[in-house]
PDB file of C-alpha atoms in Angstrom:
ATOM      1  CA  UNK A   1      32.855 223.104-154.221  1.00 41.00           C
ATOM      2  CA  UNK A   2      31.651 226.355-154.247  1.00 37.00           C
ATOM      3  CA  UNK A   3      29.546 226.297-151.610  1.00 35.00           C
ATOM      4  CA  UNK A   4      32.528 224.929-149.325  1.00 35.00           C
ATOM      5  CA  UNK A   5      34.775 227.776-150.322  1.00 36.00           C
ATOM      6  CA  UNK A   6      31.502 230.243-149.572  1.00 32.00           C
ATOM      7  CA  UNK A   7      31.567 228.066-145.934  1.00 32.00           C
ATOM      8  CA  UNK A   8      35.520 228.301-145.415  1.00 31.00           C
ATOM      9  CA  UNK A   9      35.593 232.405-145.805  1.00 32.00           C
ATOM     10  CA  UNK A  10      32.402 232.706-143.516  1.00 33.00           C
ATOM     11  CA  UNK A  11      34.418 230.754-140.947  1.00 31.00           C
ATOM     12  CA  UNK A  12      37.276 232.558-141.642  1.00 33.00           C
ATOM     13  CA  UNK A  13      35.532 236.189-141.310  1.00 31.00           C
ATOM     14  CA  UNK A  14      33.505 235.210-137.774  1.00 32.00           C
ATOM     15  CA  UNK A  15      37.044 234.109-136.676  1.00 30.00           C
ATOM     16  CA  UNK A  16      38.548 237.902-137.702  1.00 32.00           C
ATOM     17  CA  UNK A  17      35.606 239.092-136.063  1.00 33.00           C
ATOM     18  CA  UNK A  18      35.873 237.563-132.680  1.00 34.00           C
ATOM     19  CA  UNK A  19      39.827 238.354-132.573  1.00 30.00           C
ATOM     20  CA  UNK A  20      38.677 241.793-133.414  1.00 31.00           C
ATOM     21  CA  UNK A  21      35.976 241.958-130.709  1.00 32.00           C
ATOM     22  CA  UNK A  22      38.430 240.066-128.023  1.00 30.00           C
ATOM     23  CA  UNK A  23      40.345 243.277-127.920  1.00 29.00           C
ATOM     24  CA  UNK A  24      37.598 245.017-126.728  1.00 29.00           C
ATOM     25  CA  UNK A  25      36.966 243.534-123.561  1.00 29.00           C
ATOM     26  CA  UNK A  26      35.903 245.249-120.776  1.00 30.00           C
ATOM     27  CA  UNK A  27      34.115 247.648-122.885  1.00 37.00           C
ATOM     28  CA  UNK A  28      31.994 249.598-120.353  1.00 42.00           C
ATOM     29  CA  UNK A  29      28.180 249.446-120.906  1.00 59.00           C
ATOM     30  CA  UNK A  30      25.367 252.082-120.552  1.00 61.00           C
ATOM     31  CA  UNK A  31      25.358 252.762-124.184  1.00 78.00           C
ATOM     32  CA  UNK A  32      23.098 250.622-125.843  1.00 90.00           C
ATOM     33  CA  UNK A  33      19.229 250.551-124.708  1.00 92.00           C
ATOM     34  CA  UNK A  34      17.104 247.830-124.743  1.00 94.00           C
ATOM     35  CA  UNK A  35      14.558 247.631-127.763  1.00 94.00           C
ATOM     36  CA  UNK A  36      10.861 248.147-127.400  1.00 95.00           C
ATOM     37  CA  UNK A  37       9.129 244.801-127.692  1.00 94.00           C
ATOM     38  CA  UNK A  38       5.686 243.321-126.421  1.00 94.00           C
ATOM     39  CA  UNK A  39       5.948 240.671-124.049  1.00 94.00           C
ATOM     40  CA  UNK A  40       2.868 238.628-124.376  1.00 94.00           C
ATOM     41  CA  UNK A  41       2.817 236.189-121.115  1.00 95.00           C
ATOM     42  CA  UNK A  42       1.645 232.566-120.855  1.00 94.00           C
ATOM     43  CA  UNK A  43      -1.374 234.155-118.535  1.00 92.00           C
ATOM     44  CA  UNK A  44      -2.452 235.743-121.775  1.00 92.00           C
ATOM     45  CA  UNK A  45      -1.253 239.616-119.812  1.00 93.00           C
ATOM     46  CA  UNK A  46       0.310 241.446-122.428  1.00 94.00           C
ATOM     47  CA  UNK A  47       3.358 244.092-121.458  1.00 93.00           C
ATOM     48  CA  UNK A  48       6.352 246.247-122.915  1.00 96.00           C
ATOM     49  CA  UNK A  49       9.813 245.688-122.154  1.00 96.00           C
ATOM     50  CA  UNK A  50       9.913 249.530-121.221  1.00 96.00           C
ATOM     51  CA  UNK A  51       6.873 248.934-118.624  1.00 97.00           C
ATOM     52  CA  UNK A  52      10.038 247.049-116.778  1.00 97.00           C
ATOM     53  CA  UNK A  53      12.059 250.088-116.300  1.00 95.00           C
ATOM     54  CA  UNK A  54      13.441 250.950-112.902  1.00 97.00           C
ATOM     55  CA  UNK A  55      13.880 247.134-112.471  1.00 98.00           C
ATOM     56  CA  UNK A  56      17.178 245.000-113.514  1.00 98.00           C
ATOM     57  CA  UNK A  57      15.687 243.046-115.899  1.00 98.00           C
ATOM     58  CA  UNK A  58      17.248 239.442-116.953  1.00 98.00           C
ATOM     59  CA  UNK A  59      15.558 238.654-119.796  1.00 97.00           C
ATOM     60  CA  UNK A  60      16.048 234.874-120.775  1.00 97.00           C
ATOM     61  CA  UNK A  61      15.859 233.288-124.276  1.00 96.00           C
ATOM     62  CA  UNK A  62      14.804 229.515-123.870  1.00 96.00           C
ATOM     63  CA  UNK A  63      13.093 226.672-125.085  1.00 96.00           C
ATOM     64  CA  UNK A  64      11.968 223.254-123.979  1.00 97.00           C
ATOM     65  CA  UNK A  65      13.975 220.970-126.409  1.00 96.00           C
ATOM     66  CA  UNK A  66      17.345 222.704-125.388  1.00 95.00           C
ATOM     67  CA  UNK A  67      19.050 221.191-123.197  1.00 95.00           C
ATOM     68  CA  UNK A  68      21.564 224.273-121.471  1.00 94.00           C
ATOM     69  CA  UNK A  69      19.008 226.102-121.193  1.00 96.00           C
ATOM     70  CA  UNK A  70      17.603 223.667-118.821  1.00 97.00           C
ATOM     71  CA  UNK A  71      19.782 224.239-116.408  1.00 95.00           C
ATOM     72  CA  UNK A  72      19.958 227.205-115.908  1.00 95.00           C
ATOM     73  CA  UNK A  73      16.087 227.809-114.809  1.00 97.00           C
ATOM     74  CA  UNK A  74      16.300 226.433-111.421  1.00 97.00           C
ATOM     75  CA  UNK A  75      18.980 229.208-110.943  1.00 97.00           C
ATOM     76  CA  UNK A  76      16.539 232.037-112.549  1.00 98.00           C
ATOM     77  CA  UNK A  77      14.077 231.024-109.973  1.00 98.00           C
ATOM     78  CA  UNK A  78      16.352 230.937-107.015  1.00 98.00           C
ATOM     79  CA  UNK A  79      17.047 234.595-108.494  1.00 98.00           C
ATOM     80  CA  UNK A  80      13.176 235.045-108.425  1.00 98.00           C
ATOM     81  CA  UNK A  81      12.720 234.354-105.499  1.00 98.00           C
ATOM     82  CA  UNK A  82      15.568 236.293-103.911  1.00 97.00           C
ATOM     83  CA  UNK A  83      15.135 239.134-105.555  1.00 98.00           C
ATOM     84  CA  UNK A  84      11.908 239.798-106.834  1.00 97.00           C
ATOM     85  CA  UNK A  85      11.008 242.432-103.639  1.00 97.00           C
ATOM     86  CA  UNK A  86      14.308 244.029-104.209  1.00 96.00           C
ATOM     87  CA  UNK A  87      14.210 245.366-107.676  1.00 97.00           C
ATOM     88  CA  UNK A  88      14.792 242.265-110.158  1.00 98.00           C
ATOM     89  CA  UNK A  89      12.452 241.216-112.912  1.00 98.00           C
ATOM     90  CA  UNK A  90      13.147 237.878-113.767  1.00 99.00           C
ATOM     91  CA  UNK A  91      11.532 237.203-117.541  1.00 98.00           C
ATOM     92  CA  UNK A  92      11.793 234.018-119.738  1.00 98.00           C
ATOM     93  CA  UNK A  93      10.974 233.923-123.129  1.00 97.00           C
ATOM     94  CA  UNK A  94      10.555 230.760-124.432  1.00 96.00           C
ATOM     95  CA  UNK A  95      11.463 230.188-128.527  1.00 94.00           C
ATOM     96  CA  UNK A  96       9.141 227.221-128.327  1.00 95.00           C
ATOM     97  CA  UNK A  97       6.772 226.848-131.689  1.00 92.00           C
ATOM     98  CA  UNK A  98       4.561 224.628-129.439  1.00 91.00           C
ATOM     99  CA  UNK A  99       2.607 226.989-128.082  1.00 91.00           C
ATOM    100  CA  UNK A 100       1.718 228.592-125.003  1.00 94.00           C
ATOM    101  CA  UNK A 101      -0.381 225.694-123.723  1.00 95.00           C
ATOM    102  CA  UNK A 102       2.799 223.525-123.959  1.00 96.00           C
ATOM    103  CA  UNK A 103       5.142 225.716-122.563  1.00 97.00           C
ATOM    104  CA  UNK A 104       2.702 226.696-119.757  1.00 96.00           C
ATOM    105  CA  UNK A 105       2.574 223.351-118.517  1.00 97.00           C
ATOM    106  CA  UNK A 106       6.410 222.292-118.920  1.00 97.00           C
ATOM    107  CA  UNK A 107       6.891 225.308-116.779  1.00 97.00           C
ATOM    108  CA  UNK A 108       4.215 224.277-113.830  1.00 96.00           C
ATOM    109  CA  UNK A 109       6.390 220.897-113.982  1.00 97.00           C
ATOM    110  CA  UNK A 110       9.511 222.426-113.333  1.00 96.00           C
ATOM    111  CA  UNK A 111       8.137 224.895-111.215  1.00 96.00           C
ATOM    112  CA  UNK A 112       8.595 227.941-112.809  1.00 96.00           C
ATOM    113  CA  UNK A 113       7.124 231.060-110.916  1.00 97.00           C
ATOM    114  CA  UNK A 114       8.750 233.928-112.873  1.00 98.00           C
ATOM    115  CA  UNK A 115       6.980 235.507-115.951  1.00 97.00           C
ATOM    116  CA  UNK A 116       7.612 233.761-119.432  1.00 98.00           C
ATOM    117  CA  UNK A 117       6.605 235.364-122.690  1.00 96.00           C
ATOM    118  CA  UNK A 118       6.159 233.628-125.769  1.00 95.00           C
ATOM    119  CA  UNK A 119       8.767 234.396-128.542  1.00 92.00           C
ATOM    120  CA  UNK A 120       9.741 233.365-131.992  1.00 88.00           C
ATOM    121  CA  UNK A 121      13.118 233.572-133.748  1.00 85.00           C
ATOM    122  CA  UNK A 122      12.280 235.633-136.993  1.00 86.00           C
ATOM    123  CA  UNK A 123      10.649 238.380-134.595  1.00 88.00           C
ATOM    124  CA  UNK A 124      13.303 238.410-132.326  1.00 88.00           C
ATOM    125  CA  UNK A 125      16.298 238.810-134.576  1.00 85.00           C
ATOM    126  CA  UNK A 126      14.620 241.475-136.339  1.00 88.00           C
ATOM    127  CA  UNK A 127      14.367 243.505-133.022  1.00 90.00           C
ATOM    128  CA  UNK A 128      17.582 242.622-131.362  1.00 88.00           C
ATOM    129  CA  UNK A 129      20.126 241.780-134.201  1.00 85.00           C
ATOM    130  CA  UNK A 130      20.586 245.029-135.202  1.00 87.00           C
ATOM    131  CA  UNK A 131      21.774 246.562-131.763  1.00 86.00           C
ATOM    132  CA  UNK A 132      25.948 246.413-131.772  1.00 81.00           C
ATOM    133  CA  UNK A 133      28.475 246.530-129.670  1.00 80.00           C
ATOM    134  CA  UNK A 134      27.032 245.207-126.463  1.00 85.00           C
ATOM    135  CA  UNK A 135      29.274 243.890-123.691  1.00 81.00           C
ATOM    136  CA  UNK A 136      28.721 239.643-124.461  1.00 83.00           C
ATOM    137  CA  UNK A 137      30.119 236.330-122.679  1.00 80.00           C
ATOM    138  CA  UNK A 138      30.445 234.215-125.696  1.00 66.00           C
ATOM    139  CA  UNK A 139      30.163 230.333-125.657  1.00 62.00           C
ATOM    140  CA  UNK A 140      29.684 228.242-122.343  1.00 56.00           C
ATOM    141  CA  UNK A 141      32.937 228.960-120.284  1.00 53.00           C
ATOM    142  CA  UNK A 142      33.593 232.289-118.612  1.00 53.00           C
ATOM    143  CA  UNK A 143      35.185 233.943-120.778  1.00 58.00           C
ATOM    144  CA  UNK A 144      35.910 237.984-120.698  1.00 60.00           C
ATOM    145  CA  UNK A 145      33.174 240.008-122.370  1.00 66.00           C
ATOM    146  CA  UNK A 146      34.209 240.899-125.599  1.00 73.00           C
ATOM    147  CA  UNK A 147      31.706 243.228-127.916  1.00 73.00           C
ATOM    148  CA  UNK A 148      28.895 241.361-130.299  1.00 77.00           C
ATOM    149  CA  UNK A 149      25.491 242.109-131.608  1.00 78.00           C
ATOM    150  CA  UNK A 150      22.512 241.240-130.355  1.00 82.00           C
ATOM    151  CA  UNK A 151      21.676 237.933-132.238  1.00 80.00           C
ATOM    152  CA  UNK A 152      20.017 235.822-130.311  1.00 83.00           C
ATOM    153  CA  UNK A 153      20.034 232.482-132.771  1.00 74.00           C
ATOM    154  CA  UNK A 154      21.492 230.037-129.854  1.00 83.00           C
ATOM    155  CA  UNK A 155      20.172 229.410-127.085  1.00 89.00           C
ATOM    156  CA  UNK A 156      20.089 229.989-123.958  1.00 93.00           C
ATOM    157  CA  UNK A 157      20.721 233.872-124.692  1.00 93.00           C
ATOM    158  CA  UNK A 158      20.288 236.209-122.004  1.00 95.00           C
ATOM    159  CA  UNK A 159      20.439 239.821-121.468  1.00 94.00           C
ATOM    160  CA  UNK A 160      21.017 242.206-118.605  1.00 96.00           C
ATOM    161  CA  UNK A 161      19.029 245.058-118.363  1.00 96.00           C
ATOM    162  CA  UNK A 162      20.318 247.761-115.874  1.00 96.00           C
ATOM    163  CA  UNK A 163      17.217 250.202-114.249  1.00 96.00           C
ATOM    164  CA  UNK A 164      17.131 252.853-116.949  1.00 95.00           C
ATOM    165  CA  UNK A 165      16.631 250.263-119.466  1.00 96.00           C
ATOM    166  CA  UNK A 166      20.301 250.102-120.713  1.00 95.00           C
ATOM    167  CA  UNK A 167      22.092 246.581-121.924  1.00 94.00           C
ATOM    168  CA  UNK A 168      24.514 245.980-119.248  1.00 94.00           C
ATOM    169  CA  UNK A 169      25.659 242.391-120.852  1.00 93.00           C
ATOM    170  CA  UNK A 170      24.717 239.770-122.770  1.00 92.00           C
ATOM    171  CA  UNK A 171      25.494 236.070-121.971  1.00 91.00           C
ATOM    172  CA  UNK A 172      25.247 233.406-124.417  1.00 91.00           C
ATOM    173  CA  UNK A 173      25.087 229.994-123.317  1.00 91.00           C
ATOM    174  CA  UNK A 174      23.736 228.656-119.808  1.00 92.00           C
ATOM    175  CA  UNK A 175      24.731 230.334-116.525  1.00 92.00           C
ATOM    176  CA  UNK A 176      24.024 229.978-112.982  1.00 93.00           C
ATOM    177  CA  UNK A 177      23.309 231.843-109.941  1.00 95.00           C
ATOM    178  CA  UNK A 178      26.636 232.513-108.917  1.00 93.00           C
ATOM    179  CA  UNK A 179      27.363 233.661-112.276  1.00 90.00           C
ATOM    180  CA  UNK A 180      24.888 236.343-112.538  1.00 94.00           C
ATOM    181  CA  UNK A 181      24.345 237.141-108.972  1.00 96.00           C
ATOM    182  CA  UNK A 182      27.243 239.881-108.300  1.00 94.00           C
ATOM    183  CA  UNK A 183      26.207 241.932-111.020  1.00 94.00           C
ATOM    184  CA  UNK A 184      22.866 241.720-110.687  1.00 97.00           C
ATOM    185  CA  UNK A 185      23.539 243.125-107.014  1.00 97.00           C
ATOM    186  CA  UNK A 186      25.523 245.604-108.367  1.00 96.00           C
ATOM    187  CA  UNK A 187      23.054 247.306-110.592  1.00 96.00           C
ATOM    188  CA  UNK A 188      20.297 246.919-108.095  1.00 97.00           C
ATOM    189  CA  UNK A 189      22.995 248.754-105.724  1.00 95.00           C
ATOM    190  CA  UNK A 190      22.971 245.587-102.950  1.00 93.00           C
ATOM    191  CA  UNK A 191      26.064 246.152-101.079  1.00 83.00           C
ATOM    192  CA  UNK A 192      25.646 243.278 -98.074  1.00 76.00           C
ATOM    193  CA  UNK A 193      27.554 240.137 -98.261  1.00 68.00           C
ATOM    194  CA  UNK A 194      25.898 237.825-100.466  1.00 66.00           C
ATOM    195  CA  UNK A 195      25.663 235.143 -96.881  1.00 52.00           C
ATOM    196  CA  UNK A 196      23.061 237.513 -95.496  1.00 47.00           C
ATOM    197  CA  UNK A 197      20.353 236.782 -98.288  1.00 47.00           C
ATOM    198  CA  UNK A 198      21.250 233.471 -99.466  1.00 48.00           C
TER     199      UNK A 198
END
């Protein structure tokens, strides 16, 4: 009993809490940077988030055994490949406890070209949970940003990183290219009509 009333006033706090971040929608970003964290790729090359600076970064949270996330990686590489010589970084990081061996060959079957770093949950929350207020698309519709932490417990997650290394938004659940594509032109400052590079 008690542990359904703890349950009920959890549910009934996140609720006040997503009212209360609804209102602040539109919020404009620049404000939070991007946390320091190694990136240690499936090649075995080890990096820092910061080495990606004067990129947009669009740094995806994934794993194998989900589903959403999917479908949303033939869109990152159609990104990849659009982008990559025009200022866009492109990095997975796959939640996967299977190891890199694993996730290197699911990714060579689904033809994965982009980087992908190996993550893990416990790791990642403690570097990105604490950052507030970021500009987030909640849930798997397109909803208006409204403000949340930087939890990244479901996945797919992913963040956009702007070229000074600043959160520009956070989208939870999957997305596709036509999703992300206008603002990822935007911060890399592409003004032609999206039917000349497609």
């Amino acid at each position: 009993m008690c542990v359904k009333r703890v349950w009920v006033w959890l549910m009934a706090v996140t609720l006040a809490a997503g009212c209360e971040s609804s209102e602040q929608s539109g919020t404009a970003y620049g404000d939070i940077a991007a946390p320091e964290m190694e990136l240690t790729y499936l090649d075995g090359t080890i990096t820092k988030l910061s080495d990606l600076e004067g990129q947009v970064v669009l740094l995806n949270f994934w794993a194998t055994w989900c589903p959403p996330c999917l479908e949303e990686l033939p869109h990152f590489e159609s990104l990849h490949q659009a982008y990559r010589d025009k200022g866009l970084a492109v990095v997975g990081v796959s939640m996967d406890q299977a190891g890199a061996e694993y996730v290197r060959d699911f990714a060579r079957q689904v033809s994965i070209t982009y980087p992908v770093a190996m993550g893990a949950f416990e790791k990642m929350e403690k570097i990105w949970a604490p950052l507030t207020e970021i500009p987030t698309v909640h849930g798997f519709g397109s909803e208006p940003p409204a403000l949340a932490n930087g939890t990244v417990q479901m996945m797919p997650t992913t963040f956009v990183i702007d070229r000074s290394g600043m959160i520009y938004r956070k989208h939870v659940g999957p997305r596709d290219r036509q999703t992300l594509e206008p603002e990822l032109r935007m911060l890399m400052g592409i003004d032609e009509p999206l039917a000349q590079v497609h």
